[in-house]
Amino acid sequence: MKTILALDRLLIVILLAIFLQSEKQPIGAQQPLKSGITPVMKITNSSNGDFSIRLDEIAIDIQIIGRIAISTLDMTYYNPNSRVLEGEFNFPLDKGQTVSRFALDIGDELREGVVVEKEKGRTVFEAIERRKVDPGLLEMTEGNNFRARIFPIPANGSRRIVIAVEQELSDVGNYDLYNLPILISEQVRRFSIHAEILKNEVIPGSDNQINQLIFRKRDDTFIADFEQENVVPEMNIALNFPSNSKPVVYTATRDPNTSWFYLNCKPEMIQRDKKLPGRVTLLWDNSNSAHNRDIPKEMQLLDGYFRKIGNLTVTLVPFNIKTEKPVEFKVRSGNWEDLRSVLNSLVIDGGTSFGELDPGRFNSDEILLFSDGLSNYEYSEPVLGNVPVYTINSSHIANHSFLLGISQETGGSYIDLSILGVAESLKRLETLNLQFISAVIENGSAGDILPSKPCQLNGTFTLAGILSGKTATVVLNFGFGSTVFSSSRITIHADNSTDADILRRLWAEKKIAELSLNSDKNKPEITKTGKEFGIITPNTSLLVLETIEDYVRYEVIPPKGMQAAYFQRINSIAKKTTDQNELHFSQVLENSEEQTMWWNTKFPVKQASAIREENTNEPDTVAVFTAATVVEEEVQNEEILYMEIEQTDMESESRVPPPPPPPSSSGDNAELREIDAVNEIVSLNMSTDQSVLQNSSVIHEKVSAIQINAWNPETPYMKVLEYANEQQLYKTYLKLKQEYGTTPSFFIDASDFFASKGKTDTAIRILSNLAELKLEVPQLLRVLGRKLILLKEFRGAI
């Protein structure tokens, strides 16, 4: 037995040595994500078997009107298995792209999604899903990612998903560019494209990889079709449109007296050299999501900028859920090797909290913030001062609005390295860029103009608003800071020749984009606008239900084709409710009259002496019961009963087991008790809330997409941690993270281990990775909150 234990210890030492070798390699280095259309369907109830489905068909419809492109993807997924499956459909988009449509097949019908509040969408979906019918829910998560929960995907059957994406064309000088990279690496049985371009000449771009997409003119429209079978559609669609140097205006009828309008113009892009800084604060996001950034590209940008400046002082402030201690570096003649070395050696770990940032407290001429803008732990609003903040992002999954808002509020600039090259990005750092300052209406009436605030320009400028009457003139002012450098006068005529649905959505998208610059403050207005104009936002979702009864039951207004039946039933229910209320009122009134009659009746009341005479067995010390004492006792009993009911309700709602006892050295039983208590919390949170609260007997086949492994003392990574040197514990964890970093239970177990060693701050940082592991998964976030409570990190738990 001793020999076996010795061999076991030797094996652990060997494993530990393997994990600690090659320390010079960056921790957790990953390839940056590619940008493009990458639909992914992940099966979420396949824990007991290897089940997969395939993308069987994809049809892409492209419609371009002016500078607006609408790309509709019609996808059919086939389930070749003999088991009903549930899928999680993920659909990341680039900056400036917006989902304008979501539809799902219900039987033989394609049912359109309707906009609801995100919380209501989740509640309705989970309630209906347990009945094993066909709801669909599309949610927007951090970084312009979209996620749909699809159930059921029938055995040996198919499900069809339709998503439409709107975007403005990119300004590339003499051309406007439509670019749609399709990054689907699996073979598709049928792949097709249909494109229609209204009133504009089209030329295939240099990056276009579908040579068979040939356009033919029909009236005032250019049309092209392409179809191929058994193909891997990993290709790029690139179309160029000669840009118009003159302003172009589109209008559409809003009501008899007003019109939507949308215009675009190309101001002369002028840049001025800025005074280069002598002191720079470098805010460097080293949270777990930094793995998705293109760090080498960011280093190239810093290298070019520091060489341009020559001599400067840089204060480095790494941050994740906390800001680390600032470190100052001297850059001489563009040499910043010491700083580069420190950046390359930074540990990438933990969640992100922008609420920890206070750039104004650093003495600097400007601030460089390198981050994806995804804040997922504690508070997300940084403290901003008067120092210009240049926000730089190189990840395709990012909160572009948040980063843009910081830069615009402080007079800096947002540089998206995921799209721009290093040379163009460096130019934006070195110069003052022309920006839009204001719009003034002359010779007419117009309002609700967006953007309404100064904003940076990236070539073509677009503006939307509401025109009153038939004509008006708008003056667009451009310049540097608050100084106007040039102006453009544009006349708007209400010819109303454009589709009203497109222009009203464009106006609403611009409003949401401006409100999103401060999303926390403007959350109610963002939600209201999204619901009114049918636009999915971080606070709203697109919901598809199966039957008219479901829409009525949960008070969700259905698509247009079902609204007549919906309102007929709602009115019928309302009338029935009114009749019932009137009947109830009549009954209450009748009862009240009877009570009044009883109250006014005189009943003889016996005296206490008479009561004692009748009850001869009672002692003379019996208390005299008066009406006051009876009422007082009833009130007290009622209060006690209320407290008992309230306590019972709280227990039934939470059902949280007591916190586990602290780790003990008394033996394995103490550790097992702690882990069992934690697993009970985890299993509670991974189940559906409603079924727990209602004590439902219905057991759903669904298994959560996030798997929490049961604690096992023989888990390999726990063995490695147990035998690691005390000074090497965190480094050992980082090496283990490379292999187990996608498993929630790894972070939970590792956090418990460091907490048992008294390293609470490290335990909290490790646990915060759950917030970045998968964007906005409620079950996982609830686990994180409960675990933070056990660590007495109450602010983070809230």
CSV table of C-alpha atoms in Angstrom, one decimal, residues 201-473:
chain,number,residue,atom,x,y,z
A,201,GLU,CA,-24.7,50.0,-60.4
A,202,VAL,CA,-22.9,47.1,-58.8
A,203,ILE,CA,-19.4,45.8,-59.4
A,204,PRO,CA,-18.0,42.6,-57.8
A,205,GLY,CA,-15.3,43.6,-55.3
A,206,SER,CA,-11.7,42.5,-55.4
A,207,ASP,CA,-12.3,40.2,-52.4
A,208,ASN,CA,-15.4,38.6,-53.9
A,209,GLN,CA,-15.0,34.8,-54.0
A,210,ILE,CA,-18.2,33.9,-55.9
A,211,ASN,CA,-17.4,34.6,-59.5
A,212,GLN,CA,-20.7,33.1,-60.6
A,213,LEU,CA,-22.7,35.9,-59.0
A,214,ILE,CA,-23.5,37.8,-62.2
A,215,PHE,CA,-25.8,40.8,-62.1
A,216,ARG,CA,-28.4,41.5,-64.8
A,217,LYS,CA,-30.4,44.7,-65.1
A,218,ARG,CA,-34.2,44.5,-64.9
A,219,ASP,CA,-36.0,47.9,-65.0
A,220,ASP,CA,-34.2,49.9,-62.4
A,221,THR,CA,-32.9,46.9,-60.4
A,222,PHE,CA,-29.8,44.7,-60.7
A,223,ILE,CA,-30.5,41.1,-59.9
A,224,ALA,CA,-28.2,38.1,-59.4
A,225,ASP,CA,-28.7,34.4,-58.5
A,226,PHE,CA,-26.3,31.6,-57.5
A,227,GLU,CA,-27.0,28.1,-56.4
A,228,GLN,CA,-24.7,25.1,-55.6
A,229,GLU,CA,-25.1,21.7,-54.0
A,230,ASN,CA,-22.8,19.8,-51.6
A,231,VAL,CA,-20.5,22.8,-51.0
A,232,VAL,CA,-18.5,24.2,-48.1
A,233,PRO,CA,-19.6,27.9,-48.1
A,234,GLU,CA,-16.5,29.3,-46.5
A,235,MET,CA,-16.3,32.3,-48.9
A,236,ASN,CA,-16.7,36.0,-49.1
A,237,ILE,CA,-19.3,38.1,-50.9
A,238,ALA,CA,-18.0,41.5,-51.7
A,239,LEU,CA,-19.8,44.1,-53.8
A,240,ASN,CA,-18.7,47.6,-54.7
A,241,PHE,CA,-21.0,50.5,-55.5
A,242,PRO,CA,-19.7,53.8,-57.0
A,243,SER,CA,-20.2,56.3,-54.2
A,244,ASN,CA,-22.0,59.6,-54.9
A,245,SER,CA,-20.0,62.7,-53.9
A,246,LYS,CA,-23.3,64.6,-53.7
A,247,PRO,CA,-25.7,64.2,-50.8
A,248,VAL,CA,-28.5,61.6,-51.2
A,249,VAL,CA,-31.8,62.0,-49.4
A,250,TYR,CA,-34.5,59.3,-48.9
A,251,THR,CA,-38.0,60.0,-47.5
A,252,ALA,CA,-41.0,57.9,-46.7
A,253,THR,CA,-44.5,58.7,-45.4
A,254,ARG,CA,-44.9,58.7,-41.6
A,255,ASP,CA,-48.4,60.2,-41.4
A,256,PRO,CA,-50.4,62.7,-43.5
A,257,ASN,CA,-48.3,65.6,-42.2
A,258,THR,CA,-44.8,64.2,-41.6
A,259,SER,CA,-42.2,62.0,-43.3
A,260,TRP,CA,-39.2,60.0,-42.2
A,261,PHE,CA,-36.0,61.1,-43.8
A,262,TYR,CA,-32.5,59.7,-44.1
A,263,LEU,CA,-29.6,61.3,-45.8
A,264,ASN,CA,-25.9,60.6,-46.4
A,265,CYS,CA,-23.1,62.9,-47.5
A,266,LYS,CA,-19.3,62.7,-47.8
A,267,PRO,CA,-17.6,65.7,-46.1
A,268,GLU,CA,-14.0,66.3,-47.0
A,269,MET,CA,-12.1,64.3,-44.5
A,270,ILE,CA,-9.5,66.7,-43.1
A,271,GLN,CA,-7.0,65.8,-40.4
A,272,ARG,CA,-4.8,68.1,-38.3
A,273,ASP,CA,-1.7,67.1,-36.4
A,274,LYS,CA,-2.3,67.1,-32.7
A,275,LYS,CA,0.1,67.9,-29.9
A,276,LEU,CA,1.7,64.6,-29.0
A,277,PRO,CA,1.5,63.7,-25.3
A,278,GLY,CA,4.4,63.6,-22.9
A,279,ARG,CA,2.6,61.6,-20.3
A,280,VAL,CA,0.3,58.7,-21.2
A,281,THR,CA,-1.8,56.4,-19.0
A,282,LEU,CA,-2.1,52.9,-20.4
A,283,LEU,CA,-5.3,51.1,-19.1
A,284,TRP,CA,-4.8,47.4,-20.1
A,285,ASP,CA,-7.6,44.9,-19.7
A,286,ASN,CA,-6.1,41.6,-18.6
A,287,SER,CA,-9.3,39.8,-17.9
A,288,ASN,CA,-10.1,36.4,-19.3
A,289,SER,CA,-11.7,37.8,-22.5
A,290,ALA,CA,-8.3,39.3,-23.5
A,291,HIS,CA,-7.6,35.8,-25.0
A,292,ASN,CA,-9.9,36.9,-27.8
A,293,ARG,CA,-8.0,40.1,-28.6
A,294,ASP,CA,-5.3,40.4,-31.3
A,295,ILE,CA,-2.5,41.3,-28.8
A,296,PRO,CA,0.3,41.3,-31.4
A,297,LYS,CA,-1.6,43.8,-33.6
A,298,GLU,CA,-2.1,46.0,-30.5
A,299,MET,CA,1.6,45.8,-29.8
A,300,GLN,CA,2.3,47.0,-33.4
A,301,LEU,CA,0.1,50.0,-32.9
A,302,LEU,CA,1.8,50.9,-29.6
A,303,ASP,CA,5.2,50.5,-31.2
A,304,GLY,CA,4.4,52.9,-34.0
A,305,TYR,CA,2.9,55.5,-31.7
A,306,PHE,CA,5.8,55.4,-29.2
A,307,ARG,CA,8.3,55.7,-32.0
A,308,LYS,CA,6.4,58.7,-33.3
A,309,ILE,CA,6.4,60.4,-29.9
A,310,GLY,CA,10.0,59.5,-29.0
A,311,ASN,CA,10.3,60.4,-25.4
A,312,LEU,CA,7.4,60.1,-22.9
A,313,THR,CA,6.3,58.6,-19.6
A,314,VAL,CA,3.8,55.8,-19.5
A,315,THR,CA,1.9,54.7,-16.5
A,316,LEU,CA,0.6,51.1,-16.9
A,317,VAL,CA,-2.6,50.2,-15.0
A,318,PRO,CA,-3.7,46.5,-15.6
A,319,PHE,CA,-7.3,45.8,-14.6
A,320,ASN,CA,-9.8,43.0,-14.4
A,321,ILE,CA,-12.2,42.9,-11.5
A,322,LYS,CA,-9.8,45.2,-9.7
A,323,THR,CA,-7.2,47.7,-10.9
A,324,GLU,CA,-3.6,46.6,-10.1
A,325,LYS,CA,-0.9,48.9,-8.8
A,326,PRO,CA,0.2,51.5,-11.4
A,327,VAL,CA,3.7,51.1,-12.7
A,328,GLU,CA,5.6,53.9,-14.4
A,329,PHE,CA,7.9,53.4,-17.4
A,330,LYS,CA,10.2,55.9,-19.2
A,331,VAL,CA,10.2,55.6,-23.0
A,332,ARG,CA,13.3,57.1,-24.6
A,333,SER,CA,13.8,57.5,-28.4
A,334,GLY,CA,10.8,55.2,-28.9
A,335,ASN,CA,12.4,52.4,-27.0
A,336,TRP,CA,9.7,50.7,-24.8
A,337,GLU,CA,11.1,47.2,-24.4
A,338,ASP,CA,10.7,47.1,-20.6
A,339,LEU,CA,7.0,48.0,-20.9
A,340,ARG,CA,6.5,45.5,-23.8
A,341,SER,CA,8.1,42.8,-21.7
A,342,VAL,CA,5.7,43.5,-18.8
A,343,LEU,CA,2.7,43.5,-21.1
A,344,ASN,CA,3.7,40.1,-22.6
A,345,SER,CA,4.0,38.6,-19.1
A,346,LEU,CA,0.7,39.9,-17.7
A,347,VAL,CA,-1.5,37.2,-16.3
A,348,ILE,CA,-4.8,36.9,-18.2
A,349,ASP,CA,-7.5,35.8,-15.7
A,350,GLY,CA,-10.8,36.9,-14.1
A,351,GLY,CA,-13.8,38.9,-15.0
A,352,THR,CA,-14.1,42.6,-15.9
A,353,SER,CA,-15.3,45.6,-13.9
A,354,PHE,CA,-15.1,49.0,-15.6
A,355,GLY,CA,-16.5,50.6,-12.4
A,356,GLU,CA,-13.1,50.1,-10.9
A,357,LEU,CA,-11.5,52.6,-13.4
A,358,ASP,CA,-10.9,56.2,-12.5
A,359,PRO,CA,-8.8,57.6,-15.3
A,360,GLY,CA,-9.1,61.1,-14.0
A,361,ARG,CA,-6.9,60.4,-11.0
A,362,PHE,CA,-3.8,59.8,-13.2
A,363,ASN,CA,-1.7,62.8,-14.2
A,364,SER,CA,-1.5,62.4,-17.9
A,365,ASP,CA,-2.1,64.2,-21.2
A,366,GLU,CA,-4.2,61.3,-22.7
A,367,ILE,CA,-5.3,57.8,-21.8
A,368,LEU,CA,-5.1,54.7,-24.0
A,369,LEU,CA,-7.7,52.1,-23.0
A,370,PHE,CA,-7.1,48.6,-24.5
A,371,SER,CA,-10.2,46.5,-24.0
A,372,ASP,CA,-13.1,44.8,-25.7
A,373,GLY,CA,-15.5,46.9,-23.5
A,374,LEU,CA,-17.3,43.8,-22.0
A,375,SER,CA,-17.9,44.5,-18.4
A,376,ASN,CA,-19.5,41.6,-16.5
A,377,TYR,CA,-18.6,42.0,-12.8
A,378,GLU,CA,-19.9,44.6,-10.4
A,379,TYR,CA,-20.4,48.1,-11.8
A,380,SER,CA,-19.7,49.0,-15.5
A,381,GLU,CA,-19.5,52.8,-15.5
A,382,PRO,CA,-16.0,54.2,-15.2
A,383,VAL,CA,-15.3,57.6,-13.7
A,384,LEU,CA,-14.4,59.9,-16.6
A,385,GLY,CA,-12.6,63.2,-16.3
A,386,ASN,CA,-11.4,65.8,-18.8
A,387,VAL,CA,-8.5,63.8,-20.2
A,388,PRO,CA,-9.1,62.5,-23.7
A,389,VAL,CA,-9.5,58.7,-23.7
A,390,TYR,CA,-8.6,56.7,-26.9
A,391,THR,CA,-10.4,53.4,-26.7
A,392,ILE,CA,-8.7,50.6,-28.7
A,393,ASN,CA,-10.3,47.2,-29.4
A,394,SER,CA,-9.0,44.3,-31.5
A,395,SER,CA,-11.7,41.7,-30.7
A,396,HIS,CA,-14.6,40.9,-33.0
A,397,ILE,CA,-16.7,40.3,-29.9
A,398,ALA,CA,-16.8,43.7,-28.2
A,399,ASN,CA,-19.1,46.4,-26.8
A,400,HIS,CA,-18.5,48.9,-29.5
A,401,SER,CA,-21.1,51.4,-28.3
A,402,PHE,CA,-19.6,51.5,-24.8
A,403,LEU,CA,-16.1,52.1,-26.1
A,404,LEU,CA,-17.4,54.7,-28.6
A,405,GLY,CA,-19.3,56.5,-25.8
A,406,ILE,CA,-16.2,56.8,-23.6
A,407,SER,CA,-14.1,58.3,-26.4
A,408,GLN,CA,-16.8,60.7,-27.5
A,409,GLU,CA,-17.5,61.9,-24.0
A,410,THR,CA,-13.9,62.7,-23.3
A,411,GLY,CA,-12.8,64.1,-26.7
A,412,GLY,CA,-10.8,61.0,-27.7
A,413,SER,CA,-11.4,58.5,-30.5
A,414,TYR,CA,-12.5,54.9,-30.8
A,415,ILE,CA,-10.1,52.8,-32.8
A,416,ASP,CA,-11.4,49.3,-33.9
A,417,LEU,CA,-8.4,47.3,-34.8
A,418,SER,CA,-10.5,44.3,-35.7
A,419,ILE,CA,-11.5,46.2,-38.9
A,420,LEU,CA,-8.8,48.9,-39.4
A,421,GLY,CA,-5.2,48.3,-40.3
A,422,VAL,CA,-2.3,49.4,-38.1
A,423,ALA,CA,-1.4,52.3,-40.4
A,424,GLU,CA,-4.9,53.8,-40.5
A,425,SER,CA,-5.3,53.3,-36.7
A,426,LEU,CA,-1.9,55.0,-36.1
A,427,LYS,CA,-3.0,58.0,-38.2
A,428,ARG,CA,-6.1,58.3,-36.0
A,429,LEU,CA,-3.9,58.3,-32.9
A,430,GLU,CA,-1.5,60.9,-34.2
A,431,THR,CA,-4.0,63.4,-35.6
A,432,LEU,CA,-7.2,65.3,-34.7
A,433,ASN,CA,-10.0,63.9,-36.8
A,434,LEU,CA,-12.8,65.8,-38.3
A,435,GLN,CA,-16.1,65.2,-36.5
A,436,PHE,CA,-19.8,66.0,-36.8
A,437,ILE,CA,-20.7,68.9,-34.5
A,438,SER,CA,-24.3,69.9,-35.1
A,439,ALA,CA,-27.3,70.0,-37.4
A,440,VAL,CA,-29.4,73.2,-37.8
A,441,ILE,CA,-32.8,73.4,-39.7
A,442,GLU,CA,-33.4,76.3,-42.0
A,443,ASN,CA,-36.4,77.1,-44.3
A,444,GLY,CA,-38.7,74.5,-43.0
A,445,SER,CA,-39.5,72.3,-40.0
A,446,ALA,CA,-37.9,69.0,-38.9
A,447,GLY,CA,-37.2,67.4,-35.6
A,448,ASP,CA,-36.0,64.3,-33.8
A,449,ILE,CA,-32.7,64.5,-35.7
A,450,LEU,CA,-30.1,61.8,-35.0
A,451,PRO,CA,-27.3,61.9,-34.2
A,452,SER,CA,-28.1,64.8,-31.9
A,453,LYS,CA,-24.6,65.0,-30.3
A,454,PRO,CA,-21.1,65.5,-31.7
A,455,CYS,CA,-19.6,62.3,-33.0
A,456,GLN,CA,-16.5,61.1,-34.9
A,457,LEU,CA,-16.6,60.6,-38.6
A,458,ASN,CA,-15.4,57.5,-40.6
A,459,GLY,CA,-16.0,58.7,-44.1
A,460,THR,CA,-19.6,58.9,-45.2
A,461,PHE,CA,-21.9,60.6,-42.7
A,462,THR,CA,-25.6,59.6,-42.3
A,463,LEU,CA,-28.4,61.4,-40.5
A,464,ALA,CA,-32.1,60.6,-39.9
A,465,GLY,CA,-35.1,62.6,-38.6
A,466,ILE,CA,-38.7,63.5,-39.1
A,467,LEU,CA,-39.7,66.2,-41.7
A,468,SER,CA,-42.9,68.3,-41.1
A,469,GLY,CA,-44.4,69.5,-44.3
A,470,LYS,CA,-43.0,69.1,-47.8
A,471,THR,CA,-39.5,70.6,-47.6
A,472,ALA,CA,-36.8,71.8,-45.3
A,473,THR,CA,-33.1,72.7,-45.4
